Amino acid sequence: MLLLVAYDQDPAGRNMVDYLIQKMTKSGPIYRGESFDLVVLDTPITHADWLESKFDYDGFVFLSRHAAKSGVPALTCHSTGNFDEAMLGGNERQVAIPFPSLQKRYLKELWGVHERFAGFDITLEATHHGPTALSKPSIFVEVGTTPAEWNNAKLCHDIAAIVERTIIQHDDTTQHTVAVGFGGTHYPHRFTREVIHGRYSFGSIIPKHALQYIDENLLYHIIRRNPKTNVALLDWDSMGTNRRRILDMLNETSLEVVRV
């Protein structure tokens, strides 16, 4: 069973929680449901590396607000991890175990009703922030990008309903190939398109600006934390000066290297 997790000071997370708990029963700190449980923390979820010391689940879905300087409304999801310093939770040079199957199902489900979210970007984000130390798969599902969206109860309820449907539906993504992504911006549009319309799902995504931090030790750590991955998908035209160095390292691994 999965545990959904939100922070009580996050308005978007709280709004999603308010929708979901209508069908759940509270038992201590946990809201119990048929397909998943839910907990609201009094500390930021980006710092929830301690979660498994109190809660034993098969995976974690973090419900969160999304913030960006652009202010462009966005509905995003991503895996977590730090390729250099830990600026917002987690440990430095550590990535979490991603949740590629759930991520693909969620984005496809969201895209299937994208006309209801006119004006919103629907996108993956590159791997960033914490928590990073959990031993089970995890994913962030975010509503953004300003207080107007975070406090829009109907919007957050709609996203929560899609999360609920995604979890309940049968996992039909086993035929999809899981990849680790290299290159692109923080909002990797080629990888997003591949998840929604293509045959790949994604584990960790290392954007162009973080490729400088990838050395052999970190690369093999990323591979170990992506146990279902057998492909490295390269956004070849958006890898910058580190492209050849990354390619040479990948050619020494067991991953199939695919350029897009």
PDB file of C-alpha atoms in Angstrom, residues 5 10 29 75 93 96 102 128 148 187 228 259-260:
ATOM      1  CA  VAL A   5       2.124  12.675   2.364  1.00  0.00           C
ATOM      2  CA  ASP A  10       1.360  23.922   2.284  1.00  0.00           C
ATOM      3  CA  PRO A  29      -2.017  10.343  12.689  1.00  0.00           C
ATOM      4  CA  LEU A  75       0.988  20.892 -12.975  1.00  0.00           C
ATOM      5  CA  ARG A  93      24.928  13.633  -4.051  1.00  0.00           C
ATOM      6  CA  ALA A  96      15.743   8.833  -4.209  1.00  0.00           C
ATOM      7  CA  LEU A 102       3.098   5.749 -11.252  1.00  0.00           C
ATOM      8  CA  HIS A 128      15.646  17.862  -7.455  1.00  0.00           C
ATOM      9  CA  ALA A 148      -3.709  31.764  -6.686  1.00  0.00           C
ATOM     10  CA  TYR A 187      11.309  21.242 -17.447  1.00  0.00           C
ATOM     11  CA  LYS A 228      14.178  -1.105 -13.107  1.00  0.00           C
ATOM     12  CA  ARG A 259      19.668   9.601 -28.215  1.00  0.00           C
ATOM     13  CA  VAL A 260      16.547  11.693 -28.739  1.00  0.00           C
TER      14      VAL A 260
END
